[in-house]
């Protein structure tokens, strides 16, 4: 992998094509310094050249080994990983694992062994017998609305999940997601989508950074793109923060201006 942007004298060593160590990736994707009340919501998504965010219902066919390495790095830097219930159902989601390569870095920044997973759901229609709920390293959070079915809430709690109400009715308010997690000390936030959830973070203007992998593939068809739902009134402009390249895959990051 090599760095295409930004290009400075300091980054010239990154411009030769070679594998990057976990430490180098962690430096490249470090969260910004946060003030005492600060929080940062970053999304990590992959898209084909023609805008598909999945193929056959999954993102794996449009990803790559290096993309998965960056996916793992972003997870290892986060306090919490926020994900929509449909992605959990479709992708056979598992709890984040402790990674030796990042253990020292996490401990130095006061983080536990692995990020917590926070699932966003209105229906609570999730399989609470999955390891995601029964045996994570840190308890999985389930964020839902006040009108969530009481018996499903009890089932989730019984399985070991922590249920957080983040909406007055059936649905969750994306602004409250960020606040509720930050209030629990989960300030370095990472969302892995899916597109319906990411679209709401965009519309609510709470997304601080997008780490977008552009996959050198075309799929045509009618797959979702990375963010769905109603469009914003005025397009949100971001600033390019970095572009890495490996085997035609571009690993971009864009930040709030
Ligand atoms: N390319 C990528 O980087 C990428 C990343 C992630 C996922 N994907 C793909 O995207 C697809 C799934 O994404 P998706 O957009 O259909 O679904 P999603 O965003 O993962 O999940 C949608 C579900 O999340 C819950 N939800 C979302 N917003 C909510 C709110 N405001 N309040 C309460 N619950 C809310 C609802 O769950 P309930 O139905 O339980 O109420 C809703 O059905 C999969 O095919 C997956 O492979 C691609």
Tab-separated table of C-alpha atoms and ligand atoms in Angstrom:
chain	number	residue	atom	x	y	z
A	1	UNK	CA	0.000	0.000	0.000
A	2	UNK	CA	1.167	3.555	-0.626
A	3	UNK	CA	0.009	7.022	0.346
A	4	UNK	CA	-1.287	9.210	-2.477
A	5	UNK	CA	-2.502	12.124	-0.331
A	6	UNK	CA	-1.429	14.179	1.490
A	7	UNK	CA	1.994	14.203	-0.139
A	8	UNK	CA	4.676	15.969	1.876
A	9	UNK	CA	8.387	15.410	2.528
A	10	UNK	CA	7.417	13.568	5.723
A	11	UNK	CA	5.202	11.147	3.872
A	12	UNK	CA	7.643	10.306	1.073
A	13	UNK	CA	8.496	7.009	2.830
A	14	UNK	CA	4.821	6.056	2.586
A	15	UNK	CA	4.797	6.492	-1.167
A	16	UNK	CA	6.583	3.244	-1.978
A	17	UNK	CA	4.235	0.279	-2.402
A	18	UNK	CA	4.737	-2.043	0.597
A	19	UNK	CA	2.702	-3.669	3.369
A	20	UNK	CA	1.910	-1.354	6.304
A	21	UNK	CA	2.318	-2.460	9.901
A	22	UNK	CA	-0.591	-2.257	12.361
A	23	UNK	CA	1.178	0.700	14.042
A	24	UNK	CA	1.502	2.615	10.777
A	25	UNK	CA	-2.168	2.055	10.005
A	26	UNK	CA	-3.136	3.110	13.536
A	27	UNK	CA	-1.145	6.358	13.104
A	28	UNK	CA	-2.719	7.007	9.703
A	29	UNK	CA	-6.223	6.571	11.108
A	30	UNK	CA	-5.761	8.070	14.605
A	31	UNK	CA	-8.816	9.876	15.980
A	32	UNK	CA	-8.293	13.608	16.510
A	33	UNK	CA	-7.576	14.839	20.039
A	34	UNK	CA	-10.909	15.263	21.781
A	35	UNK	CA	-11.664	17.902	24.412
A	36	UNK	CA	-13.254	16.914	27.752
A	37	UNK	CA	-16.774	16.857	26.249
A	38	UNK	CA	-15.704	15.933	22.750
A	39	UNK	CA	-16.807	13.008	20.620
A	40	UNK	CA	-16.097	11.982	17.037
A	41	UNK	CA	-18.307	9.855	14.790
A	42	UNK	CA	-16.500	8.216	11.905
A	43	UNK	CA	-18.067	5.895	9.327
A	44	UNK	CA	-16.263	3.122	7.493
A	45	UNK	CA	-17.875	1.966	4.260
A	46	UNK	CA	-16.903	0.314	0.991
A	47	UNK	CA	-18.367	1.144	-2.398
A	48	UNK	CA	-17.823	-0.115	-5.953
A	49	UNK	CA	-16.933	2.373	-8.713
A	50	UNK	CA	-20.608	2.440	-9.701
A	51	UNK	CA	-21.775	3.111	-6.150
A	52	UNK	CA	-22.879	-0.312	-4.879
A	53	UNK	CA	-22.473	-0.814	-1.139
A	54	UNK	CA	-23.036	-4.564	-1.339
A	55	UNK	CA	-23.164	-7.535	-3.699
A	56	UNK	CA	-25.499	-10.455	-3.042
A	57	UNK	CA	-26.537	-8.685	0.183
A	58	UNK	CA	-23.025	-8.508	1.668
A	59	UNK	CA	-20.056	-6.142	1.525
A	60	UNK	CA	-17.414	-8.919	1.554
A	61	UNK	CA	-17.458	-9.535	-2.269
A	62	UNK	CA	-16.483	-5.894	-2.935
A	63	UNK	CA	-13.840	-5.740	-0.191
A	64	UNK	CA	-10.189	-6.893	-0.144
A	65	UNK	CA	-7.625	-8.202	2.311
A	66	UNK	CA	-6.162	-4.715	2.835
A	67	UNK	CA	-9.662	-3.261	3.189
A	68	UNK	CA	-10.299	-5.805	5.954
A	69	UNK	CA	-6.986	-4.838	7.565
A	70	UNK	CA	-8.109	-1.193	7.652
A	71	UNK	CA	-11.571	-2.285	8.831
A	72	UNK	CA	-9.853	-4.095	11.730
A	73	UNK	CA	-7.630	-1.084	12.482
A	74	UNK	CA	-10.601	1.283	12.633
A	75	UNK	CA	-12.345	-1.137	14.997
A	76	UNK	CA	-9.231	-1.346	17.161
A	77	UNK	CA	-9.079	2.455	17.510
A	78	UNK	CA	-12.743	2.906	18.461
A	79	UNK	CA	-14.505	2.937	21.823
A	80	UNK	CA	-17.749	1.812	20.209
A	81	UNK	CA	-18.941	0.438	16.873
A	82	UNK	CA	-22.448	1.546	15.926
A	83	UNK	CA	-24.369	-0.630	13.502
A	84	UNK	CA	-27.891	-0.943	12.107
A	85	UNK	CA	-29.857	-4.082	12.940
A	86	UNK	CA	-30.123	-5.163	9.302
A	87	UNK	CA	-26.342	-5.300	8.942
A	88	UNK	CA	-26.213	-7.431	12.096
A	89	UNK	CA	-28.859	-9.765	10.627
A	90	UNK	CA	-27.277	-9.954	7.142
A	91	UNK	CA	-23.577	-10.051	7.953
A	92	UNK	CA	-23.618	-12.524	10.882
A	93	UNK	CA	-22.111	-9.838	13.098
A	94	UNK	CA	-19.708	-10.935	15.829
A	95	UNK	CA	-18.363	-9.074	18.877
A	96	UNK	CA	-15.132	-7.094	18.462
A	97	UNK	CA	-12.097	-9.093	19.552
A	98	UNK	CA	-9.005	-8.037	21.484
A	99	UNK	CA	-6.036	-7.662	19.141
A	100	UNK	CA	-2.539	-8.022	20.547
A	101	UNK	CA	-1.163	-5.560	17.968
A	102	UNK	CA	-3.309	-2.768	19.399
A	103	UNK	CA	-3.393	-3.769	23.095
A	104	UNK	CA	-0.696	-1.323	24.249
A	105	UNK	CA	-2.181	1.574	22.299
A	106	UNK	CA	-5.667	0.909	23.695
A	107	UNK	CA	-4.438	0.627	27.233
A	108	UNK	CA	-2.377	3.873	26.912
A	109	UNK	CA	-5.468	5.743	25.767
A	110	UNK	CA	-7.588	4.370	28.617
A	111	UNK	CA	-9.598	2.007	26.412
A	112	UNK	CA	-10.772	-1.494	27.302
A	113	UNK	CA	-9.529	-4.558	25.373
A	114	UNK	CA	-12.001	-4.129	22.491
A	115	UNK	CA	-14.686	-1.736	21.297
A	116	UNK	CA	-18.272	-2.224	22.421
A	117	UNK	CA	-20.845	-2.883	19.705
A	118	UNK	CA	-23.993	-0.722	19.728
A	119	UNK	CA	-26.885	-2.069	17.641
A	120	UNK	CA	-29.606	0.356	16.520
A	121	UNK	CA	-33.060	-1.211	16.260
A	122	UNK	CA	-36.722	-0.276	16.536
A	123	UNK	CA	-38.173	-3.790	16.262
A	124	UNK	CA	-35.648	-5.456	18.626
A	125	UNK	CA	-35.989	-8.353	16.178
A	126	UNK	CA	-32.515	-9.755	16.833
A	127	UNK	CA	-31.255	-13.182	17.799
A	128	UNK	CA	-30.202	-12.554	21.389
A	129	UNK	CA	-28.693	-16.039	21.648
A	130	UNK	CA	-25.819	-14.983	19.329
A	131	UNK	CA	-22.291	-14.520	20.730
A	132	UNK	CA	-22.672	-10.803	19.913
A	133	UNK	CA	-25.038	-10.570	22.882
A	134	UNK	CA	-24.082	-13.511	25.095
A	135	UNK	CA	-20.276	-13.472	25.062
A	136	UNK	CA	-18.707	-10.164	24.003
A	137	UNK	CA	-15.573	-8.889	25.788
A	138	UNK	CA	-17.549	-5.775	26.721
A	139	UNK	CA	-21.353	-5.811	26.927
A	140	UNK	CA	-23.140	-5.076	23.659
A	141	UNK	CA	-25.464	-2.081	23.732
A	142	UNK	CA	-28.861	-2.106	22.052
A	143	UNK	CA	-30.192	1.372	21.287
A	144	UNK	CA	-33.910	1.540	20.681
A	145	UNK	CA	-36.956	3.794	21.094
A	146	UNK	CA	-39.124	4.168	24.191
A	147	UNK	CA	-41.876	2.159	22.454
A	148	UNK	CA	-39.690	-0.944	22.008
A	149	UNK	CA	-41.520	-4.236	22.763
A	150	UNK	CA	-41.055	-4.836	26.530
A	151	UNK	CA	-40.632	-8.618	26.215
A	152	UNK	CA	-37.825	-8.185	23.653
A	153	UNK	CA	-36.149	-5.605	25.902
A	154	UNK	CA	-36.292	-8.146	28.752
A	155	UNK	CA	-34.859	-10.834	26.464
A	156	UNK	CA	-31.970	-8.574	25.425
A	157	UNK	CA	-31.185	-7.641	29.014
A	158	UNK	CA	-31.414	-11.290	30.071
A	159	UNK	CA	-28.848	-12.207	27.397
A	160	UNK	CA	-26.410	-9.649	28.847
A	161	UNK	CA	-26.999	-6.678	26.533
A	162	UNK	CA	-27.356	-3.160	27.842
A	163	UNK	CA	-30.533	-1.566	26.467
A	164	UNK	CA	-30.412	2.222	26.005
A	165	UNK	CA	-33.497	4.258	25.114
A	166	UNK	CA	-32.497	6.873	22.553
A	167	UNK	CA	-35.808	7.917	21.015
A	168	UNK	CA	-39.219	9.003	22.286
A	169	UNK	CA	-41.310	6.765	20.012
A	170	UNK	CA	-40.466	3.613	18.064
A	171	UNK	CA	-37.373	4.961	16.346
A	172	UNK	CA	-34.006	6.116	17.587
A	173	UNK	CA	-32.903	9.726	17.195
A	174	UNK	CA	-29.422	9.743	15.551
A	175	UNK	CA	-28.399	12.838	17.524
A	176	UNK	CA	-29.227	11.015	20.756
A	177	UNK	CA	-27.175	7.989	19.665
A	178	UNK	CA	-24.016	10.083	19.592
A	179	UNK	CA	-24.867	11.808	22.893
A	180	UNK	CA	-25.949	8.685	24.793
A	181	UNK	CA	-22.784	6.840	23.796
A	182	UNK	CA	-20.542	9.809	24.638
A	183	UNK	CA	-22.275	10.118	28.027
A	184	UNK	CA	-21.128	6.534	28.717
A	185	UNK	CA	-17.516	7.451	27.902
A	186	UNK	CA	-17.771	5.981	24.377
A	187	UNK	CA	-16.473	9.037	22.567
A	188	UNK	CA	-14.390	7.598	19.717
A	189	UNK	CA	-17.297	6.308	17.703
A	190	UNK	CA	-17.223	4.233	14.518
A	191	UNK	CA	-20.263	3.337	12.457
A	192	UNK	CA	-20.154	0.492	9.954
A	193	UNK	CA	-23.560	1.378	8.507
A	194	UNK	CA	-25.547	0.021	6.910
A	195	UNK	CA	-26.694	2.562	4.384
A	196	UNK	CA	-30.068	3.234	6.005
A	197	UNK	CA	-28.418	4.060	9.324
A	198	UNK	CA	-25.582	6.074	7.762
A	199	UNK	CA	-28.103	8.151	5.794
A	200	UNK	CA	-29.703	9.223	9.073
A	201	UNK	CA	-26.361	10.223	10.602
A	202	UNK	CA	-25.664	12.289	7.472
A	203	UNK	CA	-29.124	13.908	7.501
A	204	UNK	CA	-28.788	14.756	11.211
A	205	UNK	CA	-25.345	16.251	10.495
A	206	UNK	CA	-23.612	14.255	13.230
A	207	UNK	CA	-21.066	12.501	11.013
A	208	UNK	CA	-17.553	13.900	11.501
A	209	UNK	CA	-15.591	11.670	9.137
A	210	UNK	CA	-16.135	9.169	6.341
A	211	UNK	CA	-13.526	6.477	5.681
A	212	UNK	CA	-14.577	5.271	2.264
A	213	UNK	CA	-12.963	2.410	0.407
A	214	UNK	CA	-13.441	2.722	-3.332
A	215	UNK	CA	-13.360	-0.786	-4.688
A	216	UNK	CA	-12.131	-1.136	-8.310
A	217	UNK	CA	-15.221	-3.109	-9.317
A	218	UNK	CA	-18.411	-2.585	-11.271
A	219	UNK	CA	-21.565	-4.475	-10.400
A	220	UNK	CA	-24.468	-2.605	-12.099
A	221	UNK	CA	-27.803	-3.715	-10.638
A	222	UNK	CA	-29.853	-1.955	-7.999
A	223	UNK	CA	-27.740	-2.388	-4.867
A	224	UNK	CA	-27.971	0.287	-2.165
A	225	UNK	CA	-25.314	2.975	-2.139
A	226	UNK	CA	-23.460	3.787	1.089
A	227	UNK	CA	-26.030	6.255	2.471
A	228	UNK	CA	-29.757	6.059	1.875
A	229	UNK	CA	-32.955	7.716	3.074
A	230	UNK	CA	-34.185	11.245	2.393
A	231	UNK	CA	-31.640	13.575	0.870
A	232	UNK	CA	-30.274	16.626	2.714
A	233	UNK	CA	-31.384	20.092	1.622
A	234	UNK	CA	-27.866	21.359	0.939
A	235	UNK	CA	-25.021	18.898	0.166
A	236	UNK	CA	-22.588	18.536	3.080
A	237	UNK	CA	-19.087	19.426	1.915
A	238	UNK	CA	-16.170	17.518	3.481
A	239	UNK	CA	-12.395	17.970	3.243
A	240	UNK	CA	-10.068	15.224	2.017
A	241	UNK	CA	-7.874	13.977	4.871
A	242	UNK	CA	-6.091	11.049	3.258
A	243	UNK	CA	-5.914	8.673	0.301
A	244	UNK	CA	-4.053	5.362	0.388
A	245	UNK	CA	-3.873	2.916	-2.511
A	246	UNK	CA	-3.292	-0.802	-2.857
A	247	UNK	CA	-4.056	-3.007	-5.886
A	248	UNK	CA	-6.407	-0.403	-7.315
A	249	UNK	CA	-8.411	-0.019	-4.091
A	250	UNK	CA	-8.470	3.584	-2.809
A	251	UNK	CA	-8.744	4.042	0.951
A	252	UNK	CA	-10.008	7.574	1.371
A	253	UNK	CA	-10.932	9.608	4.412
A	254	UNK	CA	-12.883	12.831	4.427
A	255	UNK	CA	-13.537	15.020	7.447
A	256	UNK	CA	-16.094	17.620	8.451
A	257	UNK	CA	-14.879	21.135	7.496
B	1	LIG	N1	-20.631	-1.341	1.882
B	1	LIG	C1	-20.561	-1.216	3.174
B	1	LIG	O1	-19.585	-0.651	3.671
B	1	LIG	C2	-21.655	-1.769	4.030
B	1	LIG	C3	-21.612	-1.540	5.406
B	1	LIG	C4	-22.640	-2.065	6.189
B	1	LIG	C5	-23.673	-2.787	5.585
B	1	LIG	N2	-23.665	-2.991	4.261
B	1	LIG	C6	-24.749	-3.747	3.614
B	1	LIG	O2	-25.941	-3.016	3.796
B	1	LIG	C7	-27.053	-3.913	3.957
B	1	LIG	C8	-27.787	-3.581	5.229
B	1	LIG	O3	-27.934	-2.186	5.341
B	1	LIG	P1	-29.361	-1.459	5.484
B	1	LIG	O4	-29.145	-0.051	5.120
B	1	LIG	O5	-30.389	-2.247	4.759
B	1	LIG	O6	-29.675	-1.618	7.007
B	1	LIG	P2	-28.970	-1.061	8.331
B	1	LIG	O7	-28.798	0.411	8.265
B	1	LIG	O8	-27.803	-1.913	8.685
B	1	LIG	O9	-30.099	-1.454	9.367
B	1	LIG	C9	-31.401	-0.934	9.192
B	1	LIG	C10	-32.111	-1.335	10.442
B	1	LIG	O10	-31.529	-0.624	11.536
B	1	LIG	C11	-32.515	-0.204	12.404
B	1	LIG	N3	-32.601	1.245	12.359
B	1	LIG	C12	-32.033	2.099	11.458
B	1	LIG	N4	-32.319	3.348	11.787
B	1	LIG	C13	-33.062	3.306	12.907
B	1	LIG	C14	-33.640	4.277	13.739
B	1	LIG	N5	-33.533	5.594	13.501
B	1	LIG	N6	-34.349	3.864	14.822
B	1	LIG	C15	-34.446	2.553	15.095
B	1	LIG	N7	-33.913	1.575	14.358
B	1	LIG	C16	-33.235	1.961	13.267
B	1	LIG	C17	-33.808	-0.839	11.942
B	1	LIG	O11	-33.819	-2.101	12.571
B	1	LIG	P3	-35.134	-2.954	12.929
B	1	LIG	O12	-35.632	-3.435	11.611
B	1	LIG	O13	-34.622	-4.036	13.812
B	1	LIG	O14	-36.072	-2.015	13.592
B	1	LIG	C18	-33.580	-0.946	10.440
B	1	LIG	O15	-34.365	-1.949	9.843
B	1	LIG	C19	-26.458	-5.299	3.994
B	1	LIG	O16	-26.618	-5.838	2.702
B	1	LIG	C20	-24.999	-5.081	4.267
B	1	LIG	O17	-24.202	-6.047	3.678
B	1	LIG	C21	-22.687	-2.494	3.457
